[in-house]
XYZ file of N, CA, C and O in Angstrom:
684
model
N 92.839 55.809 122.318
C 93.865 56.075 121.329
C 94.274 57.534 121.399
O 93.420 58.262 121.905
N 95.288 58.063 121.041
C 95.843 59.287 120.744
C 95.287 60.479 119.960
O 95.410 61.696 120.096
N 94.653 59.728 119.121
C 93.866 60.236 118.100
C 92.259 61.055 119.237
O 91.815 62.142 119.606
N 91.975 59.516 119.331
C 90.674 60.144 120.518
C 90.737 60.864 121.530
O 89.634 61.352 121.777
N 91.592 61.186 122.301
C 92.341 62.047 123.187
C 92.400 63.386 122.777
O 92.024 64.424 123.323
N 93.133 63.076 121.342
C 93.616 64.854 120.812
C 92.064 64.898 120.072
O 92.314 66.064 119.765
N 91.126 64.752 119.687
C 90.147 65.376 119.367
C 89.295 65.441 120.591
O 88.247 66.076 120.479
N 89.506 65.019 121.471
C 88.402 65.361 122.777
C 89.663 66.337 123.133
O 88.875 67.268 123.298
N 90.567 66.769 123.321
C 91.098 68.254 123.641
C 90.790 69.179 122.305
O 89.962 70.043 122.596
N 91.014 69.217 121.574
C 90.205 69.961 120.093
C 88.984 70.271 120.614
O 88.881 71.408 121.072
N 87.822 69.398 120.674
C 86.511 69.731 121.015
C 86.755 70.767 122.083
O 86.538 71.978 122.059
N 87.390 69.793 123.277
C 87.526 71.194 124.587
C 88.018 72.766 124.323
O 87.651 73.780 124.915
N 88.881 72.636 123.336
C 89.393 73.844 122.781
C 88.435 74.769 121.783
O 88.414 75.999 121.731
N 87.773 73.974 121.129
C 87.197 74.906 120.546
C 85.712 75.429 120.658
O 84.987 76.207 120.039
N 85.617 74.501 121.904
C 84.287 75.299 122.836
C 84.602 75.986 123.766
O 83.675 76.255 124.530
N 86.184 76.640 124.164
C 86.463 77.448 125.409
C 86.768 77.066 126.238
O 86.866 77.561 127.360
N 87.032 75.882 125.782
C 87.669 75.066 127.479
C 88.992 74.967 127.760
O 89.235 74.089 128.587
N 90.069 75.655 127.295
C 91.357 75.304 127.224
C 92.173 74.790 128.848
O 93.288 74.269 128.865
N 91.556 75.000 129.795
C 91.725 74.473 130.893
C 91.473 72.855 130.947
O 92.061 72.259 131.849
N 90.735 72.174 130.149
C 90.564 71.072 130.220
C 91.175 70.256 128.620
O 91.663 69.131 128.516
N 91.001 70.997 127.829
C 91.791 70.972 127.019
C 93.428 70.460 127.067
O 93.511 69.306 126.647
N 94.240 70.814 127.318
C 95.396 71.014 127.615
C 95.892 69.717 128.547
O 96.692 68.887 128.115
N 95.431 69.671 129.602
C 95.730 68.038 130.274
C 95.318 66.884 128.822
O 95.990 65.865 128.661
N 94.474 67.143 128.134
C 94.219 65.998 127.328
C 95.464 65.820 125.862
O 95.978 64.902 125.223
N 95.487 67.032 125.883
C 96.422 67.285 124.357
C 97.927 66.944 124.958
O 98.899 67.035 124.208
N 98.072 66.569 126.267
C 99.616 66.655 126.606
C 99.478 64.519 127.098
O 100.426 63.741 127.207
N 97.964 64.209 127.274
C 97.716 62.699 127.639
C 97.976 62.063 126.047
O 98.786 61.145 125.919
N 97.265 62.590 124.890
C 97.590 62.150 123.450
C 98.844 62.431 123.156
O 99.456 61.446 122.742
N 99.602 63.634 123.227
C 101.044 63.391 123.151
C 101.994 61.876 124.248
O 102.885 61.276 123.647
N 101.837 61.661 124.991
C 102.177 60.430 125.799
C 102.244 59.181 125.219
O 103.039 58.256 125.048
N 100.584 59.656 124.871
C 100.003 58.427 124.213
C 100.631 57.913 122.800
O 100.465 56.743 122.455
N 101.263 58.715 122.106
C 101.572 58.597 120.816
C 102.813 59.757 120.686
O 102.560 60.841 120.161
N 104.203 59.439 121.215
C 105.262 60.414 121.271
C 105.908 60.413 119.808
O 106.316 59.428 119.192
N 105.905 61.638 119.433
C 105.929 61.864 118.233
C 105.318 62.290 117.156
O 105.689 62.614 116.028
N 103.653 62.194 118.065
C 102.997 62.597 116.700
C 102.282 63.425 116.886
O 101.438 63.247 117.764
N 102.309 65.092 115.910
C 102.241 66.027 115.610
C 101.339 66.814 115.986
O 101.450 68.039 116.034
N 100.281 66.105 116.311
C 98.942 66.706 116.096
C 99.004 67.253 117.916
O 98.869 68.406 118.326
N 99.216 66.158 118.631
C 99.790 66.502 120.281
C 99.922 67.664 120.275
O 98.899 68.291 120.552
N 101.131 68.447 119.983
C 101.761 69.408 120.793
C 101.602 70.184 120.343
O 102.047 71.181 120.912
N 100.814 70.440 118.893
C 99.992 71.497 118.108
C 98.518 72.117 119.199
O 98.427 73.273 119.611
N 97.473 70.964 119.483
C 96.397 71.061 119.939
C 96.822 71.263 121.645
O 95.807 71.388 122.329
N 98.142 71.318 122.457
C 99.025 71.460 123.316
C 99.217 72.859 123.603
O 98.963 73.614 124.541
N 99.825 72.953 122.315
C 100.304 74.520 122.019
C 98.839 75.893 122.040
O 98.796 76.975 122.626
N 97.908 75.268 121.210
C 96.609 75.912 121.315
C 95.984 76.086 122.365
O 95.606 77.242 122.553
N 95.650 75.077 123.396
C 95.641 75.171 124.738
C 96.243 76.540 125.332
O 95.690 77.563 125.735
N 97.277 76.249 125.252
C 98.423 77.390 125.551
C 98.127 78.364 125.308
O 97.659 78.987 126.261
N 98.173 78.892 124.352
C 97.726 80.325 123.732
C 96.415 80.393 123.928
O 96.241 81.183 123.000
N 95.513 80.259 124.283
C 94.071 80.735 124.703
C 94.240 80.423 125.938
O 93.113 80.343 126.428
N 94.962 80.218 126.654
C 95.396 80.288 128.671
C 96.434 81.443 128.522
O 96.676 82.095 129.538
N 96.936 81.695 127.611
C 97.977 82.862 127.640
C 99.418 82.285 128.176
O 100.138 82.821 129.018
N 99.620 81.251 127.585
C 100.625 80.609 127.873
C 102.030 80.958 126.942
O 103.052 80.285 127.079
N 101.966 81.751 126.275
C 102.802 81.711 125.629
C 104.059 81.654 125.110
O 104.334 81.820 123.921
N 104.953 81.380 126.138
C 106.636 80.897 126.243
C 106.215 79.570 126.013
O 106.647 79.081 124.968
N 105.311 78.681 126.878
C 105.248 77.576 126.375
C 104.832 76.997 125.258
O 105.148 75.878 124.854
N 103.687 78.237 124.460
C 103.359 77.561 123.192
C 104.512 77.547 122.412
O 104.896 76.539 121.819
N 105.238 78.918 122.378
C 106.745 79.099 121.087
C 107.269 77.838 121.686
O 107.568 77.082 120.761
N 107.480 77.353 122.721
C 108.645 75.827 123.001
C 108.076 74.883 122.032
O 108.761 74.569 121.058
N 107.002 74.437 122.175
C 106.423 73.153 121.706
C 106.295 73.801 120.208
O 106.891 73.079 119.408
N 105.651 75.033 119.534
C 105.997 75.163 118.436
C 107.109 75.193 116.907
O 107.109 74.923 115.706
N 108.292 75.934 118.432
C 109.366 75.884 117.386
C 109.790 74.400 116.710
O 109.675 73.285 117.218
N 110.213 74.699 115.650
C 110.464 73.597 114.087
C 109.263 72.328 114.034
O 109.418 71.207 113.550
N 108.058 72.874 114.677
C 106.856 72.254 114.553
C 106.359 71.952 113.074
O 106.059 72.833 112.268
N 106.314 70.610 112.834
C 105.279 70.997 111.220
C 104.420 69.854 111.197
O 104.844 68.705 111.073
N 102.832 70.262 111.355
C 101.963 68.874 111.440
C 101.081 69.656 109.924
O 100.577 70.755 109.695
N 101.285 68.266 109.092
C 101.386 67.907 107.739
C 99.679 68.465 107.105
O 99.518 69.277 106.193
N 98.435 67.679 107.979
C 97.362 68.224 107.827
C 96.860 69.325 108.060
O 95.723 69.618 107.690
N 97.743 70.220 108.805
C 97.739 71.893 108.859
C 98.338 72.323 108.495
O 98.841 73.073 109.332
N 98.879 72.441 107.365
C 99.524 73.621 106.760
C 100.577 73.936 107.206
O 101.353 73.136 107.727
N 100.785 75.174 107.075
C 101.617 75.755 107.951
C 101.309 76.646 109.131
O 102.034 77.546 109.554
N 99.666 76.121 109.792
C 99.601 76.295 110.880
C 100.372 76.303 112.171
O 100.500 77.267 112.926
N 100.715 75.468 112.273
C 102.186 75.691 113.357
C 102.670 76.909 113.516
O 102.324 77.646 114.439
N 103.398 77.174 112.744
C 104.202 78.346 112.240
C 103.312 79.808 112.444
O 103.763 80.819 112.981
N 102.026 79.661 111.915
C 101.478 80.734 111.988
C 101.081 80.644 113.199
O 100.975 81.850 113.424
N 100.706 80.026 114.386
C 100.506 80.211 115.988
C 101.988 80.654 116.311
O 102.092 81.725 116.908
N 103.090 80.008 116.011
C 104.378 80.143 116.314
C 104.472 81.859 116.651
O 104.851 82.417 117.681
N 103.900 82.528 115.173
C 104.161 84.210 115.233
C 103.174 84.590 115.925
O 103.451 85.618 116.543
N 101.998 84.169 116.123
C 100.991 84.702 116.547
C 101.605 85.019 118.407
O 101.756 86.046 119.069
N 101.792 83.665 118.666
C 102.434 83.701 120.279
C 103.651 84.454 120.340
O 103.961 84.955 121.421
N 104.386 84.607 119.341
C 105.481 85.836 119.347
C 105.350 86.888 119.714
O 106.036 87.578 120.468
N 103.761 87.208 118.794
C 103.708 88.705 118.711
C 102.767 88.862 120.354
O 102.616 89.897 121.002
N 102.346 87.716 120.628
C 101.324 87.962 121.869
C 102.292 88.211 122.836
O 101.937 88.799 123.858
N 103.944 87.726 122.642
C 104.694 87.928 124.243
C 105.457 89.305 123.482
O 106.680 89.187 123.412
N 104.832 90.706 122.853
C 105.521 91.434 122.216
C 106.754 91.195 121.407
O 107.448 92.211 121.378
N 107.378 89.961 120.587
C 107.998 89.899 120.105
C 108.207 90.045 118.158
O 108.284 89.229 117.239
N 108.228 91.268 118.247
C 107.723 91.576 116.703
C 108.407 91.106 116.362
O 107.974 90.021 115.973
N 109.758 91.231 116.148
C 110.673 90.902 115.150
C 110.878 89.424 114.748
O 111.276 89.136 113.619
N 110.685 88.773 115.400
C 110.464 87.139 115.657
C 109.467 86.619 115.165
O 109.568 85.515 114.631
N 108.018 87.423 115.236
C 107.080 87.079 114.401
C 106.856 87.404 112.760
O 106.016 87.069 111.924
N 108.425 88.487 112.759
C 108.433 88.629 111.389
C 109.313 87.807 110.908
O 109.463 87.572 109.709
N 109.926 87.338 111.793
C 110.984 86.078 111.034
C 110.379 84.860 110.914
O 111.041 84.008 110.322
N 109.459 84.594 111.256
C 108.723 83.155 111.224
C 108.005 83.309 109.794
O 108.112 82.588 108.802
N 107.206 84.522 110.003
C 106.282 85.138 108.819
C 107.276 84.630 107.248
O 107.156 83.804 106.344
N 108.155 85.607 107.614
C 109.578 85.758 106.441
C 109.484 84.180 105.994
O 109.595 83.901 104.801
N 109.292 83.236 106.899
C 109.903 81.424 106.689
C 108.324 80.816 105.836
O 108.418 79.790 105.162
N 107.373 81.316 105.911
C 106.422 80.638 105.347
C 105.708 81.043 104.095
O 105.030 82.070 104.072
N 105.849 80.222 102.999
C 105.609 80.359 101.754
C 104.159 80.197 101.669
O 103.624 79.158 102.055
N 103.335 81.418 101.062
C 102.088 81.264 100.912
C 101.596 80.096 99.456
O 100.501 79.644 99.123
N 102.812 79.953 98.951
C 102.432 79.135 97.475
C 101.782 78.040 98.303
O 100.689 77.538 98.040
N 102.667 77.676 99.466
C 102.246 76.327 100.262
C 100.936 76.422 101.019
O 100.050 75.693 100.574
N 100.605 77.221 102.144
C 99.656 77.929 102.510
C 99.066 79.417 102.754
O 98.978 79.914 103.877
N 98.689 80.038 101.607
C 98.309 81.386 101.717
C 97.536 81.763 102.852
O 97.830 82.869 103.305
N 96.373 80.969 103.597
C 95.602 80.993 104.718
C 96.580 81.314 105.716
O 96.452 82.483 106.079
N 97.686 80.587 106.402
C 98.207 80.478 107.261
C 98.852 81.937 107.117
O 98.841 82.785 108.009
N 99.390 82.081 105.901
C 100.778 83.458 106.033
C 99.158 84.819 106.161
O 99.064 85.834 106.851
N 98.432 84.366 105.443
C 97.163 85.526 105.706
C 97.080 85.857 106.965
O 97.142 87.042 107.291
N 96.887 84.611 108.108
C 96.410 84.745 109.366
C 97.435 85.616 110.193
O 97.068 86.370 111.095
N 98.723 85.453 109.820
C 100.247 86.176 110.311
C 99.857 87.809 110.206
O 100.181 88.705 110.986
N 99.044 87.895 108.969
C 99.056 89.325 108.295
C 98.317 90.228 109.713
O 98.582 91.086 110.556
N 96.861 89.012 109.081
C 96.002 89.721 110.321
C 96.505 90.321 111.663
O 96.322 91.379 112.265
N 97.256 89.124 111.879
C 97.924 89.204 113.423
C 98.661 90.359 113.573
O 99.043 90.806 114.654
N 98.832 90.768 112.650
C 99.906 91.758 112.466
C 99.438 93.407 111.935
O 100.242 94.310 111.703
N 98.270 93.483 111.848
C 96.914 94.468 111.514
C 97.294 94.940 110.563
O 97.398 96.163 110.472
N 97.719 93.842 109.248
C 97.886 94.082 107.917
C 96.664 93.024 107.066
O 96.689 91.914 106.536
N 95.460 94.291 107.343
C 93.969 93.607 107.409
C 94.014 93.277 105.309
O 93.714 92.235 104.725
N 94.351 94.211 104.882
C 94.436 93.988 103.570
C 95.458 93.275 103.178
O 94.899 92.765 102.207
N 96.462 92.854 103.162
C 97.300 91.975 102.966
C 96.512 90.447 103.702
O 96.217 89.691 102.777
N 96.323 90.157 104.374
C 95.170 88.961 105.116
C 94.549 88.811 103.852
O 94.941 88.275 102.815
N 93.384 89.459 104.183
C 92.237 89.403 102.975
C 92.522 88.399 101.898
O 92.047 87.300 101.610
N 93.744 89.386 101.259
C 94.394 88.921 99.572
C 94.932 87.583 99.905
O 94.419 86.617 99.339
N 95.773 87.418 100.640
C 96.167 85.663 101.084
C 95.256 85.155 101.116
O 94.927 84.585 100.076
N 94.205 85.057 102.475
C 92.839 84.260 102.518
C 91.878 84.048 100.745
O 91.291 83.089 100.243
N 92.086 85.181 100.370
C 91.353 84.390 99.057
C 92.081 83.882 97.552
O 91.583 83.620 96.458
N 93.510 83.878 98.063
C 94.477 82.965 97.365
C 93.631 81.736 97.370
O 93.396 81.315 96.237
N 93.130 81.075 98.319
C 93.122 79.721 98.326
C 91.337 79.493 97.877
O 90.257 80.017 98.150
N 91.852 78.407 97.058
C 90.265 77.790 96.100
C 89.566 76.888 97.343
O 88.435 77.246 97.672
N 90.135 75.793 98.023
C 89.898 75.372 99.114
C 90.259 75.622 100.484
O 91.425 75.355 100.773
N 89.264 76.227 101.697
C 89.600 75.980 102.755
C 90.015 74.828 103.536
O 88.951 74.320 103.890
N 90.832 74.235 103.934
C 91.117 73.212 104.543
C 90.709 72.920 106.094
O 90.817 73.844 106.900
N 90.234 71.626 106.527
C 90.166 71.919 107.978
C 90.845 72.432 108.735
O 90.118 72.857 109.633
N 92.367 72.779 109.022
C 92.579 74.438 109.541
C 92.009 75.367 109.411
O 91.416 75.920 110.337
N 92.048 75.928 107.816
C 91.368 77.222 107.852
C 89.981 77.421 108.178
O 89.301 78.439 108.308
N 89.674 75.896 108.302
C 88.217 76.316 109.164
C 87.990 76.484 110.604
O 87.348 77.313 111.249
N 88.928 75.135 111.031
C 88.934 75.441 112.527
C 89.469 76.977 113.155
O 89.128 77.297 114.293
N 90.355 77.917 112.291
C 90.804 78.581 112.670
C 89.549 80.118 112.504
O 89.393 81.008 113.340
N 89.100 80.024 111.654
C 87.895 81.529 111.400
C 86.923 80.953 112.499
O 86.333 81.802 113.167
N 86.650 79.489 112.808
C 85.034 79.630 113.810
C 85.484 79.565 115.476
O 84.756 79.913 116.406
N 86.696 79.097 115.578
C 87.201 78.210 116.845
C 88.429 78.985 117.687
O 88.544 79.004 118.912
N 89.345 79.639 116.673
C 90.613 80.167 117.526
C 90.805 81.323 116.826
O 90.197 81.811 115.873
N 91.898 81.733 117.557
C 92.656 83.087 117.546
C 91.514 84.268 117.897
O 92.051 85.321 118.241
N 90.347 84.298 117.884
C 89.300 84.854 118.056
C 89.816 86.447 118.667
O 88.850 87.209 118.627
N 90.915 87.047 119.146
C 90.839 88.238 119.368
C 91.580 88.851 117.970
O 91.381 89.987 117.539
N 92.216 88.139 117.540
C 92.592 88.361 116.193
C 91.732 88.758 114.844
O 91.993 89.412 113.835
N 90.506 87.997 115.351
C 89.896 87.802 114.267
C 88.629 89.371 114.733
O 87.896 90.058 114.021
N 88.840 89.375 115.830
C 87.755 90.363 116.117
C 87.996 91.929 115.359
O 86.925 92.281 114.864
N 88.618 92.512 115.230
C 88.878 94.185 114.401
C 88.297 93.883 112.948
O 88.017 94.767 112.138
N 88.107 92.048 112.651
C 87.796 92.154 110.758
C 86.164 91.969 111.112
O 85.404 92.239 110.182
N 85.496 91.482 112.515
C 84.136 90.283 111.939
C 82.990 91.306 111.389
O 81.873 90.865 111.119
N 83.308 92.705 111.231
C 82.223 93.241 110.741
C 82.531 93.861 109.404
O 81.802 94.701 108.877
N 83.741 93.366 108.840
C 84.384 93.467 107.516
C 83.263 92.591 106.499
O 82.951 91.414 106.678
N 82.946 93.144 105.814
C 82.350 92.387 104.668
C 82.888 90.893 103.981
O 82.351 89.793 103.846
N 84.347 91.499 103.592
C 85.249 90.282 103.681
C 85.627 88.825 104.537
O 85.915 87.682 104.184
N 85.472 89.475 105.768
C 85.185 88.293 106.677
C 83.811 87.624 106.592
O 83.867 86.603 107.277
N 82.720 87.755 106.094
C 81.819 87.350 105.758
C 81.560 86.690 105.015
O 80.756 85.769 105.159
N 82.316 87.034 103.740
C 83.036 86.218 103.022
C 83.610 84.523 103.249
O 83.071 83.429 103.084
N 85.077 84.996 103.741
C 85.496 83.882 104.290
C 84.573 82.851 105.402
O 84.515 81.629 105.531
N 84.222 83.454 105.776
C 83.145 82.357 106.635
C 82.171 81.203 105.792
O 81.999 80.011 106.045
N 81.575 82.106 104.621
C 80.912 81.371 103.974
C 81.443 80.656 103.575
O 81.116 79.507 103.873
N 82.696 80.881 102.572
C 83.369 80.263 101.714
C 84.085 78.811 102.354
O 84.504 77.842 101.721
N 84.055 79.081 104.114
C 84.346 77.968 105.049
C 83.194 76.679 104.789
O 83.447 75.518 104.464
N 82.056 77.217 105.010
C 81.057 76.483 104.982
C 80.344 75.657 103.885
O 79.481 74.783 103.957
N 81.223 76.427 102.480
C 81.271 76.112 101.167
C 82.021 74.759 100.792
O 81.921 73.671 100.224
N 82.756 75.516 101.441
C 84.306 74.410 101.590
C 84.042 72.705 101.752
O 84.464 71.669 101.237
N 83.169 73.077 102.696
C 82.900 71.421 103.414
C 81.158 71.039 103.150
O 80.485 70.147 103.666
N 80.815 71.963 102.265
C 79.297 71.376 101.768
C 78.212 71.860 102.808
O 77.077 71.576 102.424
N 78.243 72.344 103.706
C 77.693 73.281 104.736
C 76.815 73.887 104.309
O 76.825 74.449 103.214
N 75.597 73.871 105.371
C 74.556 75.630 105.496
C 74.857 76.512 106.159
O 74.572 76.415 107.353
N 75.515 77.667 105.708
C 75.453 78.857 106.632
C 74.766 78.905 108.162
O 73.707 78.331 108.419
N 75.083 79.224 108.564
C 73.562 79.964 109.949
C 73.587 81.030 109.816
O 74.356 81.804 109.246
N 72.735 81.122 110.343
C 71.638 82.647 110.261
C 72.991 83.543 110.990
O 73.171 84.656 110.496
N 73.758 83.208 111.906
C 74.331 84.132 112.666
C 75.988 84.076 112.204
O 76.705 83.447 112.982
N 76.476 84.522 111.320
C 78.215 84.076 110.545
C 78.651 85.065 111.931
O 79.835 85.299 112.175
């Protein structure tokens, strides 16, 4: 199924495999044309291969419903990765944190507006499986200038909170 496909590229993705990843997330898109989750977990591929003309293709007017406004926030992220500031501030500009504060947070970060992040990220009472997959699994050079932030320590827990979780010894 499509479903099983795009979470065996997910898994591949979020153990570092985006090379193997990526053939699978483009076999579940095939498999199921049209549905969302494809060309999201496609697009992710992408951006951890450094693909990034191709992630903005498959991203633009992207919106998969169980992420937020994840889309959007890879959308700027791959903007700003092919130097395109201004573009990543226009995407930024398009996403309402009332809807997802996590996502427009993650834009912030991206954007080394570490305190503005912060304050979004703890807008939200629940982390959602985005905002989890996204602090343990991706964007990871992004996330690297905060992981010895207190705050990010924070959010990690509050990930693990989220979904009824034990910490590990190593956040």
């Amino acid at each position: 199924s499509a479903e099983a496909v795009s979470n065996l590229s997910l898994s591949l993705s979020s153990n570092g495999d985006p090379k193997r990843a990526l053939p699978e997330a483009q076999r579940a898109g095939e498999l199921s044309p049209g549905w969302t989750t494809a060309p999201l977990y496609e697009a992710l591929a992408q951006y951890q291969l450094g693909y990034y003309a191709e992630a903005v293709e498959l991203l633009t007017g992207l919106t998969v419903e169980w992420a937020g406004l994840g889309a959007q926030a890879t959308l700027a992220i791959c903007y700003l990765a092919l130097g395109d500031e201004s573009s990543a501030r226009q995407t930024h500009a398009t996403m309402d944190p009332e809807i997802d504060a996590f996502a427009t947070g993650l834009v912030h970060l991206a954007l080394g507006e570490i305190d503005s992040a912060f304050e979004r990220f703890f807008e939200n009472e629940y982390l959602n499986d985005w905002a989890c997959l996204s602090i343990h699994h991706f964007y990871r050079d992004i996330w690297k200038p905060v992981v010895d932030d207190s705050r990010y320590e924070e959010l990690v827990r509050r990930t693990y909170e989220a979904h009824n979780l034990e910490p590990s010894n190593s956040l």
